Short mmCIF file of C-alpha atoms in Angstrom, two decimals:
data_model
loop_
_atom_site.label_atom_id
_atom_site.label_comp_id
_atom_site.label_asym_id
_atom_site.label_seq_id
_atom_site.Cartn_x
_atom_site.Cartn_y
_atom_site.Cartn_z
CA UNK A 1 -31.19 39.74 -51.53
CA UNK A 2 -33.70 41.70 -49.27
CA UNK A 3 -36.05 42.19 -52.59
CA UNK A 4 -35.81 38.68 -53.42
CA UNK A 5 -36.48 38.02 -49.78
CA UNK A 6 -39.90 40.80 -49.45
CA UNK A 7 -40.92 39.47 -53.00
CA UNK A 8 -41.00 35.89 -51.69
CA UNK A 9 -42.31 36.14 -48.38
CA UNK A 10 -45.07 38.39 -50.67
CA UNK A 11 -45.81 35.09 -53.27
CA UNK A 12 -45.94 32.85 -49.46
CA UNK A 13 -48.80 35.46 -48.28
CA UNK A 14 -50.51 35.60 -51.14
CA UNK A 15 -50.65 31.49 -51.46
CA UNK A 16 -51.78 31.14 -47.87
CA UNK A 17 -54.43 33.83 -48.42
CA UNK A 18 -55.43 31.93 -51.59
CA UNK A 19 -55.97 28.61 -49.66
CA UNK A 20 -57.84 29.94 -46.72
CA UNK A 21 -60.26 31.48 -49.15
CA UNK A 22 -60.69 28.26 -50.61
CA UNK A 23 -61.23 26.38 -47.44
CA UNK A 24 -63.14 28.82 -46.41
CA UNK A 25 -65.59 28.66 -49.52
CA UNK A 26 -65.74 25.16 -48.94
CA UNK A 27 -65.85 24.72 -45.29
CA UNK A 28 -69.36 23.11 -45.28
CA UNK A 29 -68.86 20.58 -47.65
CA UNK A 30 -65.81 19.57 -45.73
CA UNK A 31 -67.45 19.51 -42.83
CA UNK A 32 -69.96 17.34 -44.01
CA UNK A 33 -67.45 14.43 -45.54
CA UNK A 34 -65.81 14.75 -41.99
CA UNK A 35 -68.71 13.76 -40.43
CA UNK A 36 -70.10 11.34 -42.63
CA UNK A 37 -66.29 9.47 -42.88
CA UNK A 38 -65.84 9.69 -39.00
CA UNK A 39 -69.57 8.26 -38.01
CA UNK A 40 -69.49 5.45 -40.60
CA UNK A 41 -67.13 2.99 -38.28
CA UNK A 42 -69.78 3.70 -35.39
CA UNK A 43 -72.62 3.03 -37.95
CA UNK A 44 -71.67 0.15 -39.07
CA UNK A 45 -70.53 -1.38 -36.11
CA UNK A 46 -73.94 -0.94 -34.47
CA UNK A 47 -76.13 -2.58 -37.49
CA UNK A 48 -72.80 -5.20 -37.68
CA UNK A 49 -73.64 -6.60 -34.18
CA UNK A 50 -76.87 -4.97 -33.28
CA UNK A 51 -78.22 -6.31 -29.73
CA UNK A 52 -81.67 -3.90 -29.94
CA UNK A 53 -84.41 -3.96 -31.89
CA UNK A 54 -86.81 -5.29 -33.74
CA UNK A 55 -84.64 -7.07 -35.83
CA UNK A 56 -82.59 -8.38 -32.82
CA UNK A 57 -85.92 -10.01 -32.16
CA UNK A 58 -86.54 -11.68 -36.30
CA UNK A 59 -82.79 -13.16 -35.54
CA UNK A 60 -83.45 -14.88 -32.53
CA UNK A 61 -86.30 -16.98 -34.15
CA UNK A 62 -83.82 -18.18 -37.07
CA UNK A 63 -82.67 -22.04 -36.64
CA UNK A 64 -78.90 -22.44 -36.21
CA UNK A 65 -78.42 -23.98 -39.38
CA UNK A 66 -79.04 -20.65 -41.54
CA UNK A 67 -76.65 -18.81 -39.34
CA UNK A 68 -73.51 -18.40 -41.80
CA UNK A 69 -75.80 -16.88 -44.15
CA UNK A 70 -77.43 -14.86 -41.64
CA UNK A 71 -73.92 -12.96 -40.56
CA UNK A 72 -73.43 -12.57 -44.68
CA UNK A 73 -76.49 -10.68 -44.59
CA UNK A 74 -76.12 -8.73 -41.01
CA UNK A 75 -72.49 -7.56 -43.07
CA UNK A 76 -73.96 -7.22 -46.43
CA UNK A 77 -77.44 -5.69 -46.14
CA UNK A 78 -77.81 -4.61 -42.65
CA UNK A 79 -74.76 -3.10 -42.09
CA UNK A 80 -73.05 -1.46 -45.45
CA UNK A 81 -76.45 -0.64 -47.25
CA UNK A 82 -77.44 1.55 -43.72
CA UNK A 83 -74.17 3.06 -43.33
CA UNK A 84 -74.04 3.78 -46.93
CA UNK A 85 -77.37 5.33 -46.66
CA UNK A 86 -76.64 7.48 -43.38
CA UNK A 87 -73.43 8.93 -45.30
CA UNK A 88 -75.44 10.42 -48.16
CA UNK A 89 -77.98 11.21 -45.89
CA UNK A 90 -75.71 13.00 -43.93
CA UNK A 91 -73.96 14.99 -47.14
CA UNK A 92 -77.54 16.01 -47.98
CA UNK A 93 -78.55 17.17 -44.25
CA UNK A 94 -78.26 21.25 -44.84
CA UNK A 95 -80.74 20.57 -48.43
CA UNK A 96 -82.58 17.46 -47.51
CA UNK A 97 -82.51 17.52 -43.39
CA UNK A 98 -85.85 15.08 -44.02
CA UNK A 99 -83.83 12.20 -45.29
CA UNK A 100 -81.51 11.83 -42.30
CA UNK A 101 -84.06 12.45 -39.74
CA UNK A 102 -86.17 9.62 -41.14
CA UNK A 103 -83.42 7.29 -41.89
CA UNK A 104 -82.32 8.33 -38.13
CA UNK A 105 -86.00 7.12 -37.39
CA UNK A 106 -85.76 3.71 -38.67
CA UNK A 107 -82.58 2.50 -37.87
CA UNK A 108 -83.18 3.44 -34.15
CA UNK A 109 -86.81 1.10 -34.31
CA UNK A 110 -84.91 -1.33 -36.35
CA UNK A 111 -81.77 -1.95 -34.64
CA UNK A 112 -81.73 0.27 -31.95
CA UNK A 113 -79.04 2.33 -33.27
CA UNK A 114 -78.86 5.81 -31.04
CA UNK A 115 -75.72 7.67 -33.42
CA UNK A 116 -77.65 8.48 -36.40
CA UNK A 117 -80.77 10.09 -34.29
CA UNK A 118 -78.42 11.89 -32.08
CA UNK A 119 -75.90 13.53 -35.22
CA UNK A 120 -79.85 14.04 -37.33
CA UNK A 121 -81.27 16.21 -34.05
CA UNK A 122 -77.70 18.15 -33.58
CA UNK A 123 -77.85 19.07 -37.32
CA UNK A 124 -81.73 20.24 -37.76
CA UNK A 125 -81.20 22.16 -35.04
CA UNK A 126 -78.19 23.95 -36.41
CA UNK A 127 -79.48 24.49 -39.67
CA UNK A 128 -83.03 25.28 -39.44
CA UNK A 129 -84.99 27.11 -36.98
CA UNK A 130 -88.47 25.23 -37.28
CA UNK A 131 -88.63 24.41 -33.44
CA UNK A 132 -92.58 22.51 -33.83
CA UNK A 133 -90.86 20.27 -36.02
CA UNK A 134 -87.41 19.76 -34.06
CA UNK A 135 -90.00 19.05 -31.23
CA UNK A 136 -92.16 16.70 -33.53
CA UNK A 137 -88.74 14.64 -34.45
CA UNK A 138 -87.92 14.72 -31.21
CA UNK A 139 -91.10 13.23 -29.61
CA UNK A 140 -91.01 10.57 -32.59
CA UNK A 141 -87.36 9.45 -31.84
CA UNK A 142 -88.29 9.57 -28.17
CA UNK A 143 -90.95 7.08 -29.28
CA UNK A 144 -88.62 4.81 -31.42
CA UNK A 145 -86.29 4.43 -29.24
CA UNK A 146 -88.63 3.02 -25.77
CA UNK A 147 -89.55 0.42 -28.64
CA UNK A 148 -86.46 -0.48 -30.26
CA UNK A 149 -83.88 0.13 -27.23
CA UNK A 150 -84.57 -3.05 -24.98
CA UNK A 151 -84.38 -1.02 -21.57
CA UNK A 152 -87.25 0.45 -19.53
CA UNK A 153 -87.12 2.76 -16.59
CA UNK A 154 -84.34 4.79 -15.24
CA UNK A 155 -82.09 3.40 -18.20
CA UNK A 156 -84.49 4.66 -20.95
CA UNK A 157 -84.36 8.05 -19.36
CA UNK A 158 -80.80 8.46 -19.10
CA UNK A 159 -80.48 6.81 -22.57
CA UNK A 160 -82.80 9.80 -23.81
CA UNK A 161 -81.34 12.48 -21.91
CA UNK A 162 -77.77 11.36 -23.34
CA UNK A 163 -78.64 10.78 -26.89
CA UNK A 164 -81.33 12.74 -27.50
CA UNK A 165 -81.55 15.64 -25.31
CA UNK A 166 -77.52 16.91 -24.77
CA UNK A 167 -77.66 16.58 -29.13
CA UNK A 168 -80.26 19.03 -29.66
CA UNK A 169 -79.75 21.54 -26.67
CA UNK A 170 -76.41 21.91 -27.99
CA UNK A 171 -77.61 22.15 -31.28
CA UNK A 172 -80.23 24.83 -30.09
CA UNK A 173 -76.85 26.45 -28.94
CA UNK A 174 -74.68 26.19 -31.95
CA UNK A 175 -77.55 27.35 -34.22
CA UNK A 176 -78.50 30.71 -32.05
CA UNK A 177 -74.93 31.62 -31.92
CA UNK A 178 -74.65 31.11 -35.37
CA UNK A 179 -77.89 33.67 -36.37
CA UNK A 180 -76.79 35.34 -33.73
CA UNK A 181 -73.37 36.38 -35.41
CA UNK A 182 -74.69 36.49 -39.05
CA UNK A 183 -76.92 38.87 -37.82
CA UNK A 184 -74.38 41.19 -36.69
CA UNK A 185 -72.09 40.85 -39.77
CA UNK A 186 -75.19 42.15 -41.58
CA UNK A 187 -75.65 45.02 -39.21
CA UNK A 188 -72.03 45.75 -39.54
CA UNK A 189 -72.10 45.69 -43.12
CA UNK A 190 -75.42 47.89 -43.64
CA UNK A 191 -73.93 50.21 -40.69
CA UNK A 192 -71.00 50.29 -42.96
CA UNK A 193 -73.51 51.13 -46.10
CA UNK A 194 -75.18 53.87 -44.03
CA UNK A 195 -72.00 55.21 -43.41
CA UNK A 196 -70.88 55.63 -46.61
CA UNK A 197 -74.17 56.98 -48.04
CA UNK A 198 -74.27 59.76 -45.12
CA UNK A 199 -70.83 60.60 -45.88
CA UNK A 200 -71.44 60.97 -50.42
CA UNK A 201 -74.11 63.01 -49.44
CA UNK A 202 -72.53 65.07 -46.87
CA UNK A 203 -69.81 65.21 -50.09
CA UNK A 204 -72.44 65.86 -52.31
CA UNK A 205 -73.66 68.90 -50.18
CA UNK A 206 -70.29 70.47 -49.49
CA UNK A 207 -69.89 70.57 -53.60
CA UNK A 208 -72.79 71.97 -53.93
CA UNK A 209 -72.66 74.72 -50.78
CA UNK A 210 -68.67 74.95 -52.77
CA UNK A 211 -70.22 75.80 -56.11
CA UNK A 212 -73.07 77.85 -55.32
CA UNK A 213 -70.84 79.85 -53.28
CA UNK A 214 -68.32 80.33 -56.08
CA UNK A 215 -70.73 81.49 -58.51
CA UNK A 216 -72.14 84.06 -55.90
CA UNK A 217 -69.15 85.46 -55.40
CA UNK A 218 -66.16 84.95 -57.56
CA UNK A 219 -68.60 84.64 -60.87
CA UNK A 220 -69.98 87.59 -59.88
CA UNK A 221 -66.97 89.64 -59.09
CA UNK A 222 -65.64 88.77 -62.59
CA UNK A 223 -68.69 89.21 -64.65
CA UNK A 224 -68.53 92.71 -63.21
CA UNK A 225 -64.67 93.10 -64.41
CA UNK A 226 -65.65 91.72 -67.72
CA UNK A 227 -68.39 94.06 -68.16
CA UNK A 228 -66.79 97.16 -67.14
CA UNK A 229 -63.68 96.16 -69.44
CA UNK A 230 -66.12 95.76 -72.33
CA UNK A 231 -67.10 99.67 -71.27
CA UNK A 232 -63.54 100.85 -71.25
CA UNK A 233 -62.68 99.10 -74.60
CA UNK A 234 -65.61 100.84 -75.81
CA UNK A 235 -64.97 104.37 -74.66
CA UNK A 236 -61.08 104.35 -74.35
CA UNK A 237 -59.55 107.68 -74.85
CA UNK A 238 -56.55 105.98 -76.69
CA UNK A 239 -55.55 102.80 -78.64
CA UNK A 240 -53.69 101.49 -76.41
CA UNK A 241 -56.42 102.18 -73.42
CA UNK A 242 -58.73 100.20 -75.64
CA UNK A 243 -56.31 96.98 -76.17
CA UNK A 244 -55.95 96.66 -72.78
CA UNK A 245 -59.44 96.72 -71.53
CA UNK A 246 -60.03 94.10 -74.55
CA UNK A 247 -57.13 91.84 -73.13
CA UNK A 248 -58.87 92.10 -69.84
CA UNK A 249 -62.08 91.38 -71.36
CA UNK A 250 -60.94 88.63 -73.45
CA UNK A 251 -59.41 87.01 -70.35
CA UNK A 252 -62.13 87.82 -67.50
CA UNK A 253 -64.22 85.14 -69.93
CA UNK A 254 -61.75 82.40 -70.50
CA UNK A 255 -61.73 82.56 -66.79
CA UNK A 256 -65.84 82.22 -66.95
CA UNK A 257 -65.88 79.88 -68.84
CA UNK A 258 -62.72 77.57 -67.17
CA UNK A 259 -65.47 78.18 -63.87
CA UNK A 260 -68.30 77.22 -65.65
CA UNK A 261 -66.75 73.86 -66.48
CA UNK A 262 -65.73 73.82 -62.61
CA UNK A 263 -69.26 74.54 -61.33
CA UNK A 264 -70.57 71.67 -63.39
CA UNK A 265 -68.40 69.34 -61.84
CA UNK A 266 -68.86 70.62 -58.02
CA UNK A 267 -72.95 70.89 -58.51
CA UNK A 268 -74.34 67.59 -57.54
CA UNK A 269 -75.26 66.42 -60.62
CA UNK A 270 -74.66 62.59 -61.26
CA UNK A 271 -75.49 63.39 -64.88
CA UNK A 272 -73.42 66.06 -65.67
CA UNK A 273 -69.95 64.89 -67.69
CA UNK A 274 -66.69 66.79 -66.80
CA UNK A 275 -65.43 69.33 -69.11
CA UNK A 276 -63.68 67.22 -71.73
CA UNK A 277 -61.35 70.28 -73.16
CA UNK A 278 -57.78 69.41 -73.59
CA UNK A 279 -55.29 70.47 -70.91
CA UNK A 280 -53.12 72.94 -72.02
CA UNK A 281 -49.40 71.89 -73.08
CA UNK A 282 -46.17 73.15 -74.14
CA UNK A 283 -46.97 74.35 -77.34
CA UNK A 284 -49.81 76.78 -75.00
CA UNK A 285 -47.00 78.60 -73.59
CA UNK A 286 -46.53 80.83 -76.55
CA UNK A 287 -50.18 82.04 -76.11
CA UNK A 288 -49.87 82.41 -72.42
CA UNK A 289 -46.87 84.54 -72.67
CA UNK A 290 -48.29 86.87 -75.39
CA UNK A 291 -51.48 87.36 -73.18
CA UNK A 292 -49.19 88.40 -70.40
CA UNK A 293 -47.85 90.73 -73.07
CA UNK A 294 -50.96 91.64 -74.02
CA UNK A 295 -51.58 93.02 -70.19
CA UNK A 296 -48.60 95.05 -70.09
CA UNK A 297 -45.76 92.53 -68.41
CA UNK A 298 -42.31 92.40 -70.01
CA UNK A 299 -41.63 88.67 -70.71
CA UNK A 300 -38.53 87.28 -72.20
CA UNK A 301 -38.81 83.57 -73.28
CA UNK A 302 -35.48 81.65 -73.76
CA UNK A 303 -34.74 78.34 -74.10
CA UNK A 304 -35.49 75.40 -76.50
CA UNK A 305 -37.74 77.12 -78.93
CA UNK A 306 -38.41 73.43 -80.04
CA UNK A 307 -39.30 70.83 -77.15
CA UNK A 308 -38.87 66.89 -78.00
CA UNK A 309 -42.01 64.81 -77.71
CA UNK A 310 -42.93 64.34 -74.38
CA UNK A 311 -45.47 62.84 -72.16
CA UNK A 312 -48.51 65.27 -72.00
CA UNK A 313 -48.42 64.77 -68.16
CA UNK A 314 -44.91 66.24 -67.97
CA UNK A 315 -45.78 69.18 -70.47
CA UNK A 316 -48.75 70.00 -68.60
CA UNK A 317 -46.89 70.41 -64.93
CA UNK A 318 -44.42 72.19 -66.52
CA UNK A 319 -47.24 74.53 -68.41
CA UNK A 320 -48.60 74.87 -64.90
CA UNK A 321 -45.53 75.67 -63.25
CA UNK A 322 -45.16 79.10 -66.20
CA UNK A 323 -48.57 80.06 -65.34
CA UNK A 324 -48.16 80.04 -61.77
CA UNK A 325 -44.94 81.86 -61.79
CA UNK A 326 -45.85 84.56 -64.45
CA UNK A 327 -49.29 84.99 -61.55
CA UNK A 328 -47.42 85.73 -59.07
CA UNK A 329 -44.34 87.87 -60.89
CA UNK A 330 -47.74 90.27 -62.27
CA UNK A 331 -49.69 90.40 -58.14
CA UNK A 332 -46.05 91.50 -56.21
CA UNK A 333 -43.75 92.55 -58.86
CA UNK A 334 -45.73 94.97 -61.00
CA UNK A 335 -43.71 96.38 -64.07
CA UNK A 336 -41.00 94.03 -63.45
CA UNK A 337 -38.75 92.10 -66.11
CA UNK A 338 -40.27 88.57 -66.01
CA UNK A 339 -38.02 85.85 -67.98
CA UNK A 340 -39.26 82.26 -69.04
CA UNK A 341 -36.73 79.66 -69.58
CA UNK A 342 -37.92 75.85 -70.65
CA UNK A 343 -35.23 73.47 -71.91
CA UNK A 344 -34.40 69.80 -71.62
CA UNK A 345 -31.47 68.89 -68.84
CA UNK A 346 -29.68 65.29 -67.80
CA UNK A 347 -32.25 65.50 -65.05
CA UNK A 348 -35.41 65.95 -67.09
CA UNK A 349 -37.18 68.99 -68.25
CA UNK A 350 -36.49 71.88 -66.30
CA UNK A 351 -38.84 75.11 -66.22
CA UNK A 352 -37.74 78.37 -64.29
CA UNK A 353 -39.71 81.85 -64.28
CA UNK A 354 -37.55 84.66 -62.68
CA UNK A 355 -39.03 88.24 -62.43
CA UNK A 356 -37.04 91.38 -60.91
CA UNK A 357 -37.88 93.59 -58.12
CA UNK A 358 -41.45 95.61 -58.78
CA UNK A 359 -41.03 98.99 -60.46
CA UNK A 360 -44.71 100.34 -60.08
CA UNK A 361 -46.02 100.81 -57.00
CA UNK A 362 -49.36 99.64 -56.34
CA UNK A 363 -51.73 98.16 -52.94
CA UNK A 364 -50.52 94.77 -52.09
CA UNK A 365 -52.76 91.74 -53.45
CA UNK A 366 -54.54 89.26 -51.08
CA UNK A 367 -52.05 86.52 -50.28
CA UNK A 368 -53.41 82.95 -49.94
CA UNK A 369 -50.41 80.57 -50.55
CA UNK A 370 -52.28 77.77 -51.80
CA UNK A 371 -51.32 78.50 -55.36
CA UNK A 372 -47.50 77.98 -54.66
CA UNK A 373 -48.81 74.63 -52.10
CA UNK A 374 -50.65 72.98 -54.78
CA UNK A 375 -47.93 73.33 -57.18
CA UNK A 376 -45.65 71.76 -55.01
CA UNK A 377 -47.83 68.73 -54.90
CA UNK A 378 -48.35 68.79 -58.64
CA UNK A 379 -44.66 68.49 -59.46
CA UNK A 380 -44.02 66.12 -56.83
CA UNK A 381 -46.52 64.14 -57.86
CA UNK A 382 -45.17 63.78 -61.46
CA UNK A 383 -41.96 62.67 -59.55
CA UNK A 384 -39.81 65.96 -59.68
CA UNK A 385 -38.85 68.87 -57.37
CA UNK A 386 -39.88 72.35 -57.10
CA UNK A 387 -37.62 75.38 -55.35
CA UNK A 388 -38.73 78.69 -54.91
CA UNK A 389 -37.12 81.79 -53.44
CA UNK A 390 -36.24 85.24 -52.88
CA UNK A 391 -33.06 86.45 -55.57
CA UNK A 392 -30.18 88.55 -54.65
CA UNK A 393 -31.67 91.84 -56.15
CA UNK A 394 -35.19 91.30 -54.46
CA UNK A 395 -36.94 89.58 -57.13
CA UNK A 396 -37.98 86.24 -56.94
CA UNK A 397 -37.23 83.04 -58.88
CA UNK A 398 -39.32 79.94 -59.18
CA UNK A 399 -37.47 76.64 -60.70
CA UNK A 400 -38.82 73.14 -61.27
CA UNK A 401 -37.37 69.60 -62.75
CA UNK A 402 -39.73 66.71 -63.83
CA UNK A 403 -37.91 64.18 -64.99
CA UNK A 404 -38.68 62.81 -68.39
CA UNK A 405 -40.07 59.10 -68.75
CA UNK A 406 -41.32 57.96 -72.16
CA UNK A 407 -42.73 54.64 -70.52
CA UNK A 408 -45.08 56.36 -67.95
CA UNK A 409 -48.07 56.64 -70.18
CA UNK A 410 -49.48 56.34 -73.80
CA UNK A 411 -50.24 59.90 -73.70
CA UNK A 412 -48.53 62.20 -76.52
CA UNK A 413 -48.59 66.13 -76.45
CA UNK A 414 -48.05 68.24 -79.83
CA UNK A 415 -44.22 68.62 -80.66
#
């Protein structure tokens, strides 16, 4: 009930997002229908029974006889045909401000009509910033209307100051607050651009300062190792002498070349691709153990000698998970019995390395704890748990479960 609830109230938020976007979008087009709908009545009631003008003036001269077919034509030609033209005027004014300032114009000299020149000064002046010709309208409609607004005097000025002036200093107003805050979105949004840069190449310099100071360092260190391995496989007193220094050799450049393919992906080098080598997977762990052999550790794998198919995201954390634990079990438990176990339980695949108590006796390696910390967040990522601790004879036992889904991915490993 609560799901169906969230999952609903989700669908509600996503509609009402959906239509403000789309009012939004269309917000000036509405806007312009709303005005040219709601100023039509006042239009047309103005060139319906117009008492200014110039054509007030042509009317007055007509006998009495033609009057029936004088009000057919005030309703037919002077009053639709304006209004008509002043609402297309007016759905034009943002592309074509000319046409309702000079329709404006007219039907203020002709009938003395003060709506259209007030609405055609408010909207040049929000939508264009040309002030000579505002000002040149302006004077022009000033003009217009002491000829075709019977009044003179103290009426002509307040009839001015009403329609003419309070329209555009408002529109003045609207349209400076408008450029005002589009031009501090667009300072926000190239503040936010800055940002971002400044921070991909602060990025881009950490990788960089990262990489160069990994390949001073721990490149160097094992080049060295490599090189003096090559020299003890070389001059090795015995056979066995000489196969270890070539397992350390062998291994000091896998582990040059795995940071090789690292460095190229810390320098700062947009064109460089990312090492495209597959990941290592279950069917690796044979070959890990043996190398561990190789160096002299005691490893005992049990468990499923066969693994089903599984997703290659589950094989690799659980690949991850041996090679972490069979690091460790060689740094603080030197000659110790290490054991592997990998088999499939109800919970999902479970992998536990378990080494005894060190039986050589050597100086303690440096201890970071990130290996163990970003293992953790490798298996929980892949939705499973990870234990580690101390056992009852002093070794130490590592144990993770990733549970198994077949419908996470596309993804195949080797059986």
């Amino acid at each position: 009930m609560r799901e169906r609830m969230a999952r609903q109230a989700r669908e509600l938020g996503g509609l009402w997002r959906h239509n403000t976007e789309w009012w939004w979008r269309r917000r000036l087009r509405i806007a312009d229908w709303v005005y040219a709908l709601g100023l039509a009545p006042f239009v047309l009631f103005l060139q319906v029974m117009p008492q200014m003008g110039l054509v007030q003036g042509m009317l007055d001269s007509l006998p009495q006889r033609h009057m029936a077919a004088v009000a057919l034509a005030i309703v037919l030609f002077l009053g639709l045909v304006p209004t008509g033209m002043f609402c297309v005027t007016v759905l034009l004014r943002r592309s074509r401000p000319m046409w309702l300032l000079g329709l404006a114009s007219v039907l203020l000299l002709a009938f003395g009509d003060l709506v259209p020149a007030a609405f055609a000064l408010y909207s040049y002046a929000v939508h264009f910033d040309d002030r000579r010709l505002l000002a040149g309208w302006f004077a022009l409609m000033t003009l217009a209307m002491s000829i075709g607004v019977d009044v003179s005097g103290i009426a002509l000025f307040v009839n001015v100051a009403i329609f003419l002036v309070v329209p555009t200093t408002f529109g003045l107003w609207v349209g400076t607050r408008r450029q005002l805050v589009d031009r501090l979105h667009e300072r926000a949004e190239r503040l936010e651009r800055e940002q971002h840069l400044m921070a991909e190449q602060a990025i881009g310099a950490e990788r960089t300062r990262i990489a160069r100071e990994m390949h001073d360092v721990v490149a160097h260190r094992v080049s060295l190792m490599v090189l003096h391995a090559g020299g003890l496989e070389v001059s090795a007193p015995d056979e066995r002498t000489a196969e270890a220094a070539g397992v350390i050799r062998t291994t000091g450049r896998e582990a040059l070349a795995e940071l090789r393919g690292i460095l190229g992906v810390l320098r700062d080098d947009t064109g460089a691709a990312a090492p495209t080598a597959p990941q290592p997977v279950l069917a690796d762990l044979d070959r890990l153990v043996e190398d561990w052999r190789g160096a002299g550790m005691t490893v005992v794998r049990t468990g499923e000698d066969v693994v089903p198919d599984l997703p290659a995201h589950v094989q690799r954390t659980a690949f991850r998970v041996v090679q972490e634990g069979l690091t460790n079990a060689a740094k603080h438990a030197p000659g110790a019995r290490v054991s592997v176990d990998v088999r499939t339980v109800p919970d999902g695949l479970a992998v536990e390395v378990a080494n005894g108590p060190a039986t050589v006796t050597s100086a303690p390696p440096p201890v970071s704890g990130f290996g163990l910390t970003g293992l953790h967040e490798r298996v929980t990522l892949a939705g499973g748990a990870l234990t580690s601790g101390r056992r009852f004879d002093g070794g130490w036992r590592l144990r993770a479960i990733v549970p198994i889904d077949h419908h996470t991915g596309t993804e195949r490993g080797p059986r």
